[in-house]
Every structure is written in structure tokens, then in C-alpha cells.
Coordinates of C-alpha atoms in Angstrom, one line a residue:
M1 CA 24.7 13.4 18.2
A2 CA 26.6 13.7 14.9
E3 CA 29.9 12.9 16.7
R4 CA 28.6 9.6 18.1
G5 CA 27.5 8.4 14.6
Q6 CA 30.9 9.6 13.2
C7 CA 32.8 7.6 15.9
A8 CA 30.8 4.5 15.3
T9 CA 31.5 4.7 11.6
E10 CA 35.2 5.3 12.1
A11 CA 35.4 2.3 14.5
I12 CA 33.6 0.1 11.9
L13 CA 36.0 1.2 9.2
A14 CA 39.1 0.6 11.4
A15 CA 37.8 -2.9 12.3
Q16 CA 37.3 -3.7 8.6
R17 CA 40.8 -2.4 7.7
R18 CA 42.2 -4.8 10.4
G19 CA 40.3 -7.7 8.7
E20 CA 37.9 -8.3 11.5
D21 CA 34.4 -9.6 10.9
V22 CA 32.0 -6.7 11.2
E23 CA 28.2 -7.1 11.2
T24 CA 26.2 -4.0 10.3
S25 CA 22.6 -3.4 9.4
K26 CA 21.2 -0.5 7.6
K27 CA 17.7 0.6 8.8
W28 CA 15.2 1.2 6.0
A29 CA 14.4 5.0 5.8
A30 CA 16.2 5.6 9.1
G31 CA 15.6 9.1 10.5
Q32 CA 12.8 9.7 8.1
N33 CA 9.1 9.2 8.4
K34 CA 8.7 7.2 5.2
Q35 CA 6.2 4.6 6.4
H36 CA 3.5 7.3 6.5
S37 CA 3.9 8.6 3.0
I38 CA 1.2 7.9 0.5
T39 CA 2.3 6.5 -2.8
K40 CA 0.4 6.1 -6.0
N41 CA 0.3 2.4 -5.4
T42 CA -1.5 2.9 -2.1
A43 CA -4.2 5.0 -3.7
K44 CA -4.6 2.4 -6.5
L45 CA -4.9 -0.4 -3.9
D46 CA -7.6 1.7 -2.0
R47 CA -9.7 2.1 -5.2
E48 CA -9.4 -1.6 -6.0
T49 CA -10.5 -2.8 -2.5
E50 CA -13.4 -0.4 -2.5
E51 CA -14.7 -1.9 -5.8
L52 CA -14.2 -5.5 -4.8
H53 CA -16.4 -7.1 -2.2
H54 CA -17.3 -10.6 -0.9
D55 CA -20.3 -12.4 -2.1
R56 CA -23.1 -12.7 0.4
V57 CA -25.6 -15.4 1.0
T58 CA -28.7 -14.8 -1.3
L59 CA -32.0 -13.9 0.3
E60 CA -33.4 -17.1 -1.3
V61 CA -31.1 -19.2 0.9
G62 CA -31.9 -17.1 3.9
K63 CA -35.6 -17.7 3.4
V64 CA -35.1 -21.4 3.0
I65 CA -33.1 -21.5 6.2
Q66 CA -35.8 -19.6 8.1
Q67 CA -38.6 -21.7 6.7
G68 CA -36.8 -25.0 7.4
R69 CA -35.9 -23.9 10.9
Q70 CA -39.5 -22.8 11.6
S71 CA -40.9 -26.1 10.2
K72 CA -38.8 -28.0 12.7
G73 CA -40.0 -25.7 15.5
L74 CA -36.5 -24.3 16.2
T75 CA -35.6 -20.8 17.2
Q76 CA -32.4 -19.2 15.8
K77 CA -30.8 -19.9 19.1
D78 CA -31.9 -23.6 19.1
L79 CA -30.6 -24.1 15.5
A80 CA -27.3 -22.4 16.4
T81 CA -26.8 -24.6 19.5
K82 CA -27.6 -27.7 17.4
I83 CA -24.9 -26.9 14.9
N84 CA -22.4 -25.5 17.4
E85 CA -22.5 -21.9 16.1
K86 CA -23.5 -18.6 17.6
P87 CA -27.1 -17.4 17.2
Q88 CA -25.7 -14.3 15.4
V89 CA -24.4 -16.6 12.6
I90 CA -27.9 -17.9 12.0
A91 CA -29.3 -14.4 12.0
D92 CA -26.7 -13.3 9.5
Y93 CA -27.4 -16.2 7.1
E94 CA -31.2 -15.6 7.3
S95 CA -30.9 -11.9 6.6
G96 CA -28.4 -12.4 3.7
R97 CA -25.5 -10.6 5.5
A98 CA -23.3 -13.6 5.9
I99 CA -20.3 -14.5 3.7
P100 CA -21.1 -18.1 2.7
N101 CA -19.0 -20.8 4.4
N102 CA -19.5 -24.3 3.1
Q103 CA -18.9 -25.9 6.5
V104 CA -21.6 -23.8 8.1
L105 CA -24.0 -24.3 5.2
G106 CA -23.5 -28.1 5.4
K107 CA -24.3 -28.1 9.1
I108 CA -27.4 -26.0 8.6
E109 CA -28.5 -28.3 5.7
R110 CA -28.2 -31.4 7.8
A111 CA -30.0 -29.7 10.8
I112 CA -33.0 -28.5 8.8
G113 CA -33.0 -31.3 6.1
L114 CA -33.1 -28.9 3.1
K115 CA -30.5 -28.2 0.4
L116 CA -28.9 -24.7 0.5
R117 CA -26.3 -25.1 -2.2
G118 CA -26.4 -26.0 -5.9
K119 CA -29.3 -25.9 -8.3
D120 CA -32.1 -27.4 -6.2
I121 CA -32.1 -25.0 -3.2
G122 CA -34.9 -25.7 -0.8
K123 CA -35.4 -29.3 -1.9
P124 CA -35.2 -32.0 0.8
I125 CA -31.9 -33.8 1.3
E126 CA -32.0 -37.5 0.3
K127 CA -30.3 -39.6 2.9
G128 CA -28.3 -42.2 1.1
P129 CA -25.2 -44.2 2.0
R130 CA -22.4 -41.9 3.0
A131 CA -19.2 -42.2 0.9
K132 CA -15.9 -42.7 2.8

């Protein structure tokens, strides 16, 4: 195997001496298993990602969604169908497991007629002229 690599190297050098264009590429960590080694940076990154987490929907918002849905006589599946989402999305929002998405929250607000964002959570939405 060493002979083949040696011949290729000699051929490249000979071509370069003749002034021919030679295209070569060196593989990163070729022949070594470097991609599996753990560095100090990897451990530091692991610690950081364990400490950081996404904000979840508050239980207050979940209760407002549930009460608003029930007051309209809708099941989780009905509400999900109405806003073109999966029933699991509604279940996650009501239980406080969901990561807030403003588009989904906006659709739920319009469907149940109650505010879910800002200071006055749970208050009815005033239907005024829509800005364009």
C-alpha cells in the first residue's frame, strides 16, 4: 500500500516539474479517526446546551385556551381542525409543553376569541378594522 502512495506522489512531483497543472486535495485527518475525538470545546458546548432550554407556554395560557375552547363547545380535535393544526398541538399548548409559536397562538386566539399574548391574557379580542 505504501508503494502506491509513493508512486502517486512521484507522479505528481514529476508533473509539477514539467510545468503541468496538477490538482490535488488533502483530506482532513486522513487515515486517522479524528472526528470521534472529544475536545474541551465539545464538553463545554454540552454543558451550555444542558443549561439552556426553550421557553414553554405558561399554564395560564394553557388554561385560557382550554376554557375558551370549552366555552365554544369545541374538542381539542375540533379546534385543531379549525386552525389547520394537529390535535397534539392543542394538547401541548393546553398542558404547557409547547414552545410558543406566534402564528399558532394567533390562530388559536382568533378561533376562541380570547387574547393569549401580551398583558391582558384571557380578555376578549376586540374586533376592529384590520390594518393592511
